[in-house]
C-alpha atoms as a printed R data frame, in Angstrom:
   type eleno elety resid chain resno      x       y      z
1  ATOM     1    CA   LYS     A     1 62.885   6.491  2.417
2  ATOM     2    CA   LEU     A     2 65.513   5.143  4.763
3  ATOM     3    CA   VAL     A     3 64.559   3.312  7.936
4  ATOM     4    CA   VAL     A     4 67.045   2.243 10.611
5  ATOM     5    CA   ALA     A     5 67.095  -1.564 10.460
6  ATOM     6    CA   THR     A     6 69.395  -2.280 13.392
7  ATOM     7    CA   VAL     A     7 71.372  -0.348 15.978
8  ATOM     8    CA   LYS     A     8 74.474  -1.959 17.434
9  ATOM     9    CA   GLU     A     9 74.141  -2.123 21.203
10 ATOM    10    CA   LYS     A    10 76.512   0.333 22.918
11 ATOM    11    CA   GLY     A    11 77.630   1.647 19.507
12 ATOM    12    CA   PRO     A    12 77.687   5.367 18.634
13 ATOM    13    CA   ALA     A    13 74.124   5.395 17.238
14 ATOM    14    CA   ASP     A    14 72.748   3.561 20.289
15 ATOM    15    CA   LYS     A    15 74.533   5.918 22.678
16 ATOM    16    CA   ALA     A    16 73.175   8.935 20.790
17 ATOM    17    CA   GLY     A    17 69.605   7.636 20.856
18 ATOM    18    CA   LEU     A    18 68.914   6.359 17.344
19 ATOM    19    CA   LYS     A    19 66.406   3.501 17.450
20 ATOM    20    CA   LYS     A    20 65.397   0.642 15.175
21 ATOM    21    CA   ASP     A    21 62.571   1.745 12.844
22 ATOM    22    CA   ASP     A    22 63.481   5.466 13.017
23 ATOM    23    CA   LEU     A    23 62.782   7.050  9.618
24 ATOM    24    CA   ILE     A    24 65.781   9.171  8.585
25 ATOM    25    CA   LEU     A    25 64.569  12.458  7.119
26 ATOM    26    CA   LYS     A    26 67.794  14.520  6.980
27 ATOM    27    CA   VAL     A    27 71.492  14.023  7.635
28 ATOM    28    CA   ASN     A    28 73.654  17.115  8.159
29 ATOM    29    CA   GLY     A    29 70.888  19.208  6.612
30 ATOM    30    CA   VAL     A    30 70.580  17.059  3.469
31 ATOM    31    CA   GLU     A    31 67.143  15.572  2.820
32 ATOM    32    CA   ILE     A    32 67.282  11.796  2.368
33 ATOM    33    CA   LYS     A    33 65.081  11.110 -0.658
34 ATOM    34    CA   ARG     A    34 66.744   8.118 -2.324
35 ATOM    35    CA   GLY     A    35 67.599   6.060  0.715
36 ATOM    36    CA   PHE     A    36 71.062   4.639  1.186
37 ATOM    37    CA   ASP     A    37 72.526   6.410 -1.870
38 ATOM    38    CA   ASP     A    38 71.816   9.813 -0.300
39 ATOM    39    CA   LEU     A    39 73.123   8.696  3.085
40 ATOM    40    CA   GLU     A    40 76.337   7.366  1.547
41 ATOM    41    CA   LYS     A    41 76.963  10.694 -0.231
42 ATOM    42    CA   VAL     A    42 76.638  12.628  3.025
43 ATOM    43    CA   LEU     A    43 78.684  10.237  5.165
44 ATOM    44    CA   GLY     A    44 81.256   9.226  2.554
45 ATOM    45    CA   ASN     A    45 83.766  11.985  3.289
46 ATOM    46    CA   LEU     A    46 83.444  12.016  7.068
47 ATOM    47    CA   ALA     A    47 85.997  10.580  9.477
48 ATOM    48    CA   ALA     A    48 85.722   8.805 12.808
49 ATOM    49    CA   GLY     A    49 85.090  11.290 15.584
50 ATOM    50    CA   GLU     A    50 83.049  13.704 13.485
51 ATOM    51    CA   VAL     A    51 79.501  14.470 14.608
52 ATOM    52    CA   VAL     A    52 76.609  13.794 12.235
53 ATOM    53    CA   HIS     A    53 73.258  15.541 12.761
54 ATOM    54    CA   PHE     A    54 70.228  13.326 12.040
55 ATOM    55    CA   VAL     A    55 66.590  14.393 11.813
56 ATOM    56    CA   VAL     A    56 64.400  11.323 12.243
57 ATOM    57    CA   LYS     A    57 60.720  10.563 12.541
58 ATOM    58    CA   ARG     A    58 59.804   8.175 15.348
59 ATOM    59    CA   GLY     A    59 56.080   7.482 15.429
60 ATOM    60    CA   ASP     A    60 54.415  10.895 15.377
61 ATOM    61    CA   GLU     A    61 57.495  12.721 16.693
62 ATOM    62    CA   THR     A    62 60.370  14.344 14.825
63 ATOM    63    CA   LYS     A    63 63.653  14.132 16.711
64 ATOM    64    CA   GLU     A    64 67.079  15.667 16.166
65 ATOM    65    CA   ILE     A    65 69.966  13.408 17.137
66 ATOM    66    CA   ASP     A    66 73.720  14.010 16.956
67 ATOM    67    CA   VAL     A    67 75.871  10.911 16.488
68 ATOM    68    CA   GLN     A    68 79.652  10.918 16.869
69 ATOM    69    CA   LEU     A    69 81.029   8.554 14.242
70 ATOM    70    CA   GLY     A    70 83.018   5.607 15.489
71 ATOM    71    CA   ALA     A    71 85.895   3.906 13.729
72 ATOM    72    CA   PRO     A    72 84.793   1.424 11.069
73 ATOM    73    CA   GLU     A    73 84.908  -2.195 12.196
74 ATOM    74    CA   THR     A    74 87.356  -4.518 10.550
75 ATOM    75    CA   ALA     A    75 86.205  -7.898  9.276
76 ATOM    76    CA   ALA     A    76 87.919  -9.550 12.265
77 ATOM    77    CA   GLU     A    77 85.994  -7.356 14.725
78 ATOM    78    CA   SER     A    78 82.713  -8.214 13.014
79 ATOM    79    CA   GLU     A    79 83.449 -11.937 13.293
80 ATOM    80    CA   GLU     A    80 84.270 -11.628 17.006
81 ATOM    81    CA   THR     A    81 81.002  -9.857 17.774
82 ATOM    82    CA   GLY     A    82 78.968 -12.034 15.446
83 ATOM    83    CA   THR     A    83 77.636  -9.094 13.422
């Protein structure tokens, strides 16, 4: 199982509608069974700007959410934002 721990405010996931505590069921049609390992395999070859299709469970609802990937933060950017 893979649960969203945090969502960066105003980041791509936040803008698309992903929420803290969403349970990720599928990413781009691939079932997430082994948590982060599965997610990393799906996202590993994608580039900034590509759209990723998530199927998540939020409470009793299943939602489909498309997230446009942002550019990875550099270490300097993380320090500036305190993340």
